[in-house]
């Protein structure tokens, strides 16, 4: 039995879900972002308790097919950008379509209809969040970040970054140093 969980987007969420499964003695095969594969079926009353426990923690057990599909799209995207060492070298549309076993046009239409933005815009927003994170770590150059996140050039990354944040990547990075410097003067 596969259970889909909304807002399960981090490793901490996975740990929380694992704990809830153990509390209710629900045997599982696999836990991934947004999904749990149980060993066999779960009794309705146990499933209801699981649903309530998740809700208490801010997570939601899904049963609507469109909502499940949207969560799966979001989780594949988040995992691809934030939790893999290297972003796939294939088109994102091909990657998502292959992972979810659906035609990308269908996925895109459902996502846009429900979320009000395109999958592509969702991907760009998450890539920019990842760029911000990497800039703050200060371990990679902008060129290395552009390569890591599969941008065609530093200029392309910079243009998208400025369009989303209103700041250039260089200025964003300088803001970190200014905040640190100001704190030293207190």
PDB file of C-alpha atoms in Angstrom:
ATOM      1  CA  UNK A   1       0.000   0.000   0.000  1.00  0.00           C
ATOM      2  CA  UNK A   2       1.377   3.420  -0.920  1.00  0.00           C
ATOM      3  CA  UNK A   3       0.527   6.451   1.206  1.00  0.00           C
ATOM      4  CA  UNK A   4       1.154   9.987  -0.047  1.00  0.00           C
ATOM      5  CA  UNK A   5       1.953  12.726   2.446  1.00  0.00           C
ATOM      6  CA  UNK A   6       1.689  16.447   1.767  1.00  0.00           C
ATOM      7  CA  UNK A   7       4.396  18.837   3.080  1.00  0.00           C
ATOM      8  CA  UNK A   8       6.873  15.989   3.597  1.00  0.00           C
ATOM      9  CA  UNK A   9       9.790  17.806   2.007  1.00  0.00           C
ATOM     10  CA  UNK A  10      12.796  17.296   4.257  1.00  0.00           C
ATOM     11  CA  UNK A  11      14.819  14.630   5.979  1.00  0.00           C
ATOM     12  CA  UNK A  12      13.367  15.792   9.297  1.00  0.00           C
ATOM     13  CA  UNK A  13       9.864  15.114   7.942  1.00  0.00           C
ATOM     14  CA  UNK A  14      10.950  11.612   6.952  1.00  0.00           C
ATOM     15  CA  UNK A  15      12.210  11.002  10.492  1.00  0.00           C
ATOM     16  CA  UNK A  16       8.924  12.232  11.944  1.00  0.00           C
ATOM     17  CA  UNK A  17       6.902   9.948   9.650  1.00  0.00           C
ATOM     18  CA  UNK A  18       9.158   7.008  10.534  1.00  0.00           C
ATOM     19  CA  UNK A  19       8.498   7.625  14.243  1.00  0.00           C
ATOM     20  CA  UNK A  20       4.720   7.806  13.696  1.00  0.00           C
ATOM     21  CA  UNK A  21       4.814   4.525  11.743  1.00  0.00           C
ATOM     22  CA  UNK A  22       6.715   2.853  14.595  1.00  0.00           C
ATOM     23  CA  UNK A  23       4.295   4.191  17.230  1.00  0.00           C
ATOM     24  CA  UNK A  24       1.355   2.634  15.379  1.00  0.00           C
ATOM     25  CA  UNK A  25       3.229  -0.582  14.484  1.00  0.00           C
ATOM     26  CA  UNK A  26       2.798   0.015  10.762  1.00  0.00           C
ATOM     27  CA  UNK A  27       5.389  -2.011   8.889  1.00  0.00           C
ATOM     28  CA  UNK A  28       6.877  -0.243   5.885  1.00  0.00           C
ATOM     29  CA  UNK A  29       9.215  -1.072   3.040  1.00  0.00           C
ATOM     30  CA  UNK A  30      10.287   2.400   2.021  1.00  0.00           C
ATOM     31  CA  UNK A  31       9.995   6.041   3.020  1.00  0.00           C
ATOM     32  CA  UNK A  32      10.716   8.769   0.480  1.00  0.00           C
ATOM     33  CA  UNK A  33       9.872  12.440   0.336  1.00  0.00           C
ATOM     34  CA  UNK A  34       6.087  12.584   0.163  1.00  0.00           C
ATOM     35  CA  UNK A  35       5.546   8.824   0.121  1.00  0.00           C
ATOM     36  CA  UNK A  36       5.494   5.735   2.329  1.00  0.00           C
ATOM     37  CA  UNK A  37       5.252   2.213   1.005  1.00  0.00           C
ATOM     38  CA  UNK A  38       3.712  -0.006   3.663  1.00  0.00           C
ATOM     39  CA  UNK A  39       4.034  -3.732   3.957  1.00  0.00           C
ATOM     40  CA  UNK A  40       0.489  -4.772   3.091  1.00  0.00           C
ATOM     41  CA  UNK A  41      -2.708  -2.893   3.813  1.00  0.00           C
ATOM     42  CA  UNK A  42      -3.266  -0.753   6.893  1.00  0.00           C
ATOM     43  CA  UNK A  43      -6.481  -1.083   8.907  1.00  0.00           C
ATOM     44  CA  UNK A  44      -8.796   1.922   8.435  1.00  0.00           C
ATOM     45  CA  UNK A  45      -8.762   2.849  12.137  1.00  0.00           C
ATOM     46  CA  UNK A  46      -4.937   2.726  12.219  1.00  0.00           C
ATOM     47  CA  UNK A  47      -4.805   4.791   9.050  1.00  0.00           C
ATOM     48  CA  UNK A  48      -7.101   7.361  10.670  1.00  0.00           C
ATOM     49  CA  UNK A  49      -4.812   7.569  13.742  1.00  0.00           C
ATOM     50  CA  UNK A  50      -1.803   7.949  11.439  1.00  0.00           C
ATOM     51  CA  UNK A  51      -3.591  10.729   9.547  1.00  0.00           C
ATOM     52  CA  UNK A  52      -4.429  12.559  12.798  1.00  0.00           C
ATOM     53  CA  UNK A  53      -0.883  12.207  14.151  1.00  0.00           C
ATOM     54  CA  UNK A  54       0.539  13.585  10.913  1.00  0.00           C
ATOM     55  CA  UNK A  55      -1.910  16.501  10.979  1.00  0.00           C
ATOM     56  CA  UNK A  56      -0.768  17.361  14.501  1.00  0.00           C
ATOM     57  CA  UNK A  57       2.782  17.685  13.096  1.00  0.00           C
ATOM     58  CA  UNK A  58       1.717  19.781  10.110  1.00  0.00           C
ATOM     59  CA  UNK A  59       1.713  16.960   7.569  1.00  0.00           C
ATOM     60  CA  UNK A  60      -1.305  15.751   5.629  1.00  0.00           C
ATOM     61  CA  UNK A  61      -2.202  12.292   4.371  1.00  0.00           C
ATOM     62  CA  UNK A  62      -3.515  12.687   0.828  1.00  0.00           C
ATOM     63  CA  UNK A  63      -6.289  10.791  -0.899  1.00  0.00           C
ATOM     64  CA  UNK A  64      -7.219  13.102  -3.810  1.00  0.00           C
ATOM     65  CA  UNK A  65      -5.538  11.905  -7.041  1.00  0.00           C
ATOM     66  CA  UNK A  66      -4.667  15.401  -8.302  1.00  0.00           C
ATOM     67  CA  UNK A  67      -3.280  16.461  -4.920  1.00  0.00           C
ATOM     68  CA  UNK A  68      -1.182  13.293  -4.812  1.00  0.00           C
ATOM     69  CA  UNK A  69       0.192  13.959  -8.285  1.00  0.00           C
ATOM     70  CA  UNK A  70       1.026  17.582  -7.421  1.00  0.00           C
ATOM     71  CA  UNK A  71       2.876  16.480  -4.271  1.00  0.00           C
ATOM     72  CA  UNK A  72       4.787  13.879  -6.247  1.00  0.00           C
ATOM     73  CA  UNK A  73       5.834  16.521  -8.815  1.00  0.00           C
ATOM     74  CA  UNK A  74       6.931  18.860  -6.031  1.00  0.00           C
ATOM     75  CA  UNK A  75       8.850  16.135  -4.207  1.00  0.00           C
ATOM     76  CA  UNK A  76      10.667  14.908  -7.323  1.00  0.00           C
ATOM     77  CA  UNK A  77      11.657  18.503  -8.074  1.00  0.00           C
ATOM     78  CA  UNK A  78      12.795  19.263  -4.528  1.00  0.00           C
ATOM     79  CA  UNK A  79      14.750  16.028  -4.294  1.00  0.00           C
ATOM     80  CA  UNK A  80      16.343  16.648  -7.696  1.00  0.00           C
ATOM     81  CA  UNK A  81      17.504  20.162  -6.792  1.00  0.00           C
ATOM     82  CA  UNK A  82      18.198  20.050  -3.061  1.00  0.00           C
ATOM     83  CA  UNK A  83      19.108  16.477  -2.170  1.00  0.00           C
ATOM     84  CA  UNK A  84      21.103  15.054  -5.060  1.00  0.00           C
ATOM     85  CA  UNK A  85      24.794  15.674  -5.524  1.00  0.00           C
ATOM     86  CA  UNK A  86      24.373  16.408  -9.192  1.00  0.00           C
ATOM     87  CA  UNK A  87      21.377  17.793 -11.046  1.00  0.00           C
ATOM     88  CA  UNK A  88      20.371  15.459 -13.922  1.00  0.00           C
ATOM     89  CA  UNK A  89      21.879  16.342 -17.278  1.00  0.00           C
ATOM     90  CA  UNK A  90      18.626  15.506 -19.101  1.00  0.00           C
ATOM     91  CA  UNK A  91      15.794  17.981 -19.523  1.00  0.00           C
ATOM     92  CA  UNK A  92      13.844  18.463 -16.311  1.00  0.00           C
ATOM     93  CA  UNK A  93      10.663  17.660 -18.195  1.00  0.00           C
ATOM     94  CA  UNK A  94      12.067  14.280 -19.286  1.00  0.00           C
ATOM     95  CA  UNK A  95      13.377  13.554 -15.792  1.00  0.00           C
ATOM     96  CA  UNK A  96      10.060  14.337 -14.065  1.00  0.00           C
ATOM     97  CA  UNK A  97       8.051  12.506 -16.712  1.00  0.00           C
ATOM     98  CA  UNK A  98      10.248   9.418 -16.400  1.00  0.00           C
ATOM     99  CA  UNK A  99      10.175   9.439 -12.578  1.00  0.00           C
ATOM    100  CA  UNK A 100       6.382   9.776 -12.399  1.00  0.00           C
ATOM    101  CA  UNK A 101       5.503   7.631 -15.447  1.00  0.00           C
ATOM    102  CA  UNK A 102       3.229  10.276 -16.971  1.00  0.00           C
ATOM    103  CA  UNK A 103       3.381  12.453 -20.066  1.00  0.00           C
ATOM    104  CA  UNK A 104       4.980  15.804 -19.179  1.00  0.00           C
ATOM    105  CA  UNK A 105       2.231  17.804 -20.896  1.00  0.00           C
ATOM    106  CA  UNK A 106      -0.349  16.149 -18.666  1.00  0.00           C
ATOM    107  CA  UNK A 107       1.768  16.755 -15.544  1.00  0.00           C
ATOM    108  CA  UNK A 108       2.353  20.354 -16.544  1.00  0.00           C
ATOM    109  CA  UNK A 109      -1.334  21.037 -17.179  1.00  0.00           C
ATOM    110  CA  UNK A 110      -2.435  19.517 -13.864  1.00  0.00           C
ATOM    111  CA  UNK A 111       0.298  21.357 -11.937  1.00  0.00           C
ATOM    112  CA  UNK A 112      -0.504  24.730 -13.536  1.00  0.00           C
ATOM    113  CA  UNK A 113      -4.233  24.252 -13.031  1.00  0.00           C
ATOM    114  CA  UNK A 114      -3.886  23.461  -9.323  1.00  0.00           C
ATOM    115  CA  UNK A 115      -0.860  25.567  -8.271  1.00  0.00           C
ATOM    116  CA  UNK A 116      -1.293  28.560 -10.589  1.00  0.00           C
ATOM    117  CA  UNK A 117       2.349  28.438 -11.735  1.00  0.00           C
ATOM    118  CA  UNK A 118       4.191  26.266 -14.203  1.00  0.00           C
ATOM    119  CA  UNK A 119       6.461  23.403 -13.215  1.00  0.00           C
ATOM    120  CA  UNK A 120       9.276  25.300 -14.899  1.00  0.00           C
ATOM    121  CA  UNK A 121       8.712  28.344 -12.661  1.00  0.00           C
ATOM    122  CA  UNK A 122       8.580  26.058  -9.610  1.00  0.00           C
ATOM    123  CA  UNK A 123      11.923  24.542 -10.668  1.00  0.00           C
ATOM    124  CA  UNK A 124      13.488  27.979 -11.196  1.00  0.00           C
ATOM    125  CA  UNK A 125      12.347  29.167  -7.757  1.00  0.00           C
ATOM    126  CA  UNK A 126      13.912  26.114  -6.110  1.00  0.00           C
ATOM    127  CA  UNK A 127      17.104  26.409  -8.115  1.00  0.00           C
ATOM    128  CA  UNK A 128      17.444  30.030  -6.964  1.00  0.00           C
ATOM    129  CA  UNK A 129      16.877  28.955  -3.339  1.00  0.00           C
ATOM    130  CA  UNK A 130      19.645  26.390  -3.808  1.00  0.00           C
ATOM    131  CA  UNK A 131      21.913  29.074  -5.317  1.00  0.00           C
ATOM    132  CA  UNK A 132      21.283  31.297  -2.267  1.00  0.00           C
ATOM    133  CA  UNK A 133      22.142  28.415   0.031  1.00  0.00           C
ATOM    134  CA  UNK A 134      25.361  27.671  -1.859  1.00  0.00           C
ATOM    135  CA  UNK A 135      26.335  31.355  -1.942  1.00  0.00           C
ATOM    136  CA  UNK A 136      25.908  31.603   1.826  1.00  0.00           C
ATOM    137  CA  UNK A 137      28.053  28.492   2.380  1.00  0.00           C
ATOM    138  CA  UNK A 138      30.764  30.297   0.389  1.00  0.00           C
ATOM    139  CA  UNK A 139      32.426  27.034  -0.663  1.00  0.00           C
ATOM    140  CA  UNK A 140      31.827  27.280  -4.432  1.00  0.00           C
ATOM    141  CA  UNK A 141      32.368  30.023  -6.976  1.00  0.00           C
ATOM    142  CA  UNK A 142      29.444  31.303  -9.022  1.00  0.00           C
ATOM    143  CA  UNK A 143      30.847  29.431 -12.029  1.00  0.00           C
ATOM    144  CA  UNK A 144      30.903  26.176 -10.057  1.00  0.00           C
ATOM    145  CA  UNK A 145      27.360  26.794  -8.798  1.00  0.00           C
ATOM    146  CA  UNK A 146      26.167  27.452 -12.364  1.00  0.00           C
ATOM    147  CA  UNK A 147      27.746  24.182 -13.506  1.00  0.00           C
ATOM    148  CA  UNK A 148      26.418  22.216 -10.519  1.00  0.00           C
ATOM    149  CA  UNK A 149      22.831  23.370 -11.153  1.00  0.00           C
ATOM    150  CA  UNK A 150      23.077  22.815 -14.909  1.00  0.00           C
ATOM    151  CA  UNK A 151      22.883  26.467 -16.017  1.00  0.00           C
ATOM    152  CA  UNK A 152      24.175  27.167 -19.519  1.00  0.00           C
ATOM    153  CA  UNK A 153      26.298  30.060 -18.200  1.00  0.00           C
ATOM    154  CA  UNK A 154      26.963  32.298 -15.198  1.00  0.00           C
ATOM    155  CA  UNK A 155      25.092  35.070 -17.021  1.00  0.00           C
ATOM    156  CA  UNK A 156      21.991  32.868 -17.317  1.00  0.00           C
ATOM    157  CA  UNK A 157      22.140  32.044 -13.602  1.00  0.00           C
ATOM    158  CA  UNK A 158      22.668  35.721 -12.714  1.00  0.00           C
ATOM    159  CA  UNK A 159      19.746  36.856 -14.864  1.00  0.00           C
ATOM    160  CA  UNK A 160      17.378  34.315 -13.286  1.00  0.00           C
ATOM    161  CA  UNK A 161      18.664  35.143  -9.809  1.00  0.00           C
ATOM    162  CA  UNK A 162      18.057  38.858 -10.318  1.00  0.00           C
ATOM    163  CA  UNK A 163      14.619  38.255 -11.850  1.00  0.00           C
ATOM    164  CA  UNK A 164      13.512  36.183  -8.826  1.00  0.00           C
ATOM    165  CA  UNK A 165      15.252  38.031  -5.952  1.00  0.00           C
ATOM    166  CA  UNK A 166      15.763  41.520  -7.349  1.00  0.00           C
ATOM    167  CA  UNK A 167      19.464  41.246  -6.446  1.00  0.00           C
ATOM    168  CA  UNK A 168      22.553  40.118  -8.287  1.00  0.00           C
ATOM    169  CA  UNK A 169      24.252  37.013  -6.849  1.00  0.00           C
ATOM    170  CA  UNK A 170      27.327  39.110  -6.040  1.00  0.00           C
ATOM    171  CA  UNK A 171      25.299  41.698  -4.124  1.00  0.00           C
ATOM    172  CA  UNK A 172      23.404  38.919  -2.307  1.00  0.00           C
ATOM    173  CA  UNK A 173      26.729  37.451  -1.202  1.00  0.00           C
ATOM    174  CA  UNK A 174      28.021  40.895  -0.130  1.00  0.00           C
ATOM    175  CA  UNK A 175      24.945  41.355   2.065  1.00  0.00           C
ATOM    176  CA  UNK A 176      26.112  38.391   4.155  1.00  0.00           C
ATOM    177  CA  UNK A 177      29.467  40.069   4.772  1.00  0.00           C
ATOM    178  CA  UNK A 178      27.811  43.399   5.585  1.00  0.00           C
ATOM    179  CA  UNK A 179      25.530  41.753   8.161  1.00  0.00           C
ATOM    180  CA  UNK A 180      28.511  39.975   9.737  1.00  0.00           C
ATOM    181  CA  UNK A 181      30.548  43.178   9.761  1.00  0.00           C
ATOM    182  CA  UNK A 182      27.683  45.123  11.365  1.00  0.00           C
ATOM    183  CA  UNK A 183      27.360  42.479  14.077  1.00  0.00           C
ATOM    184  CA  UNK A 184      31.057  42.813  14.879  1.00  0.00           C
ATOM    185  CA  UNK A 185      30.597  46.547  15.501  1.00  0.00           C
ATOM    186  CA  UNK A 186      27.897  46.025  18.131  1.00  0.00           C
TER     187      UNK A 186
END
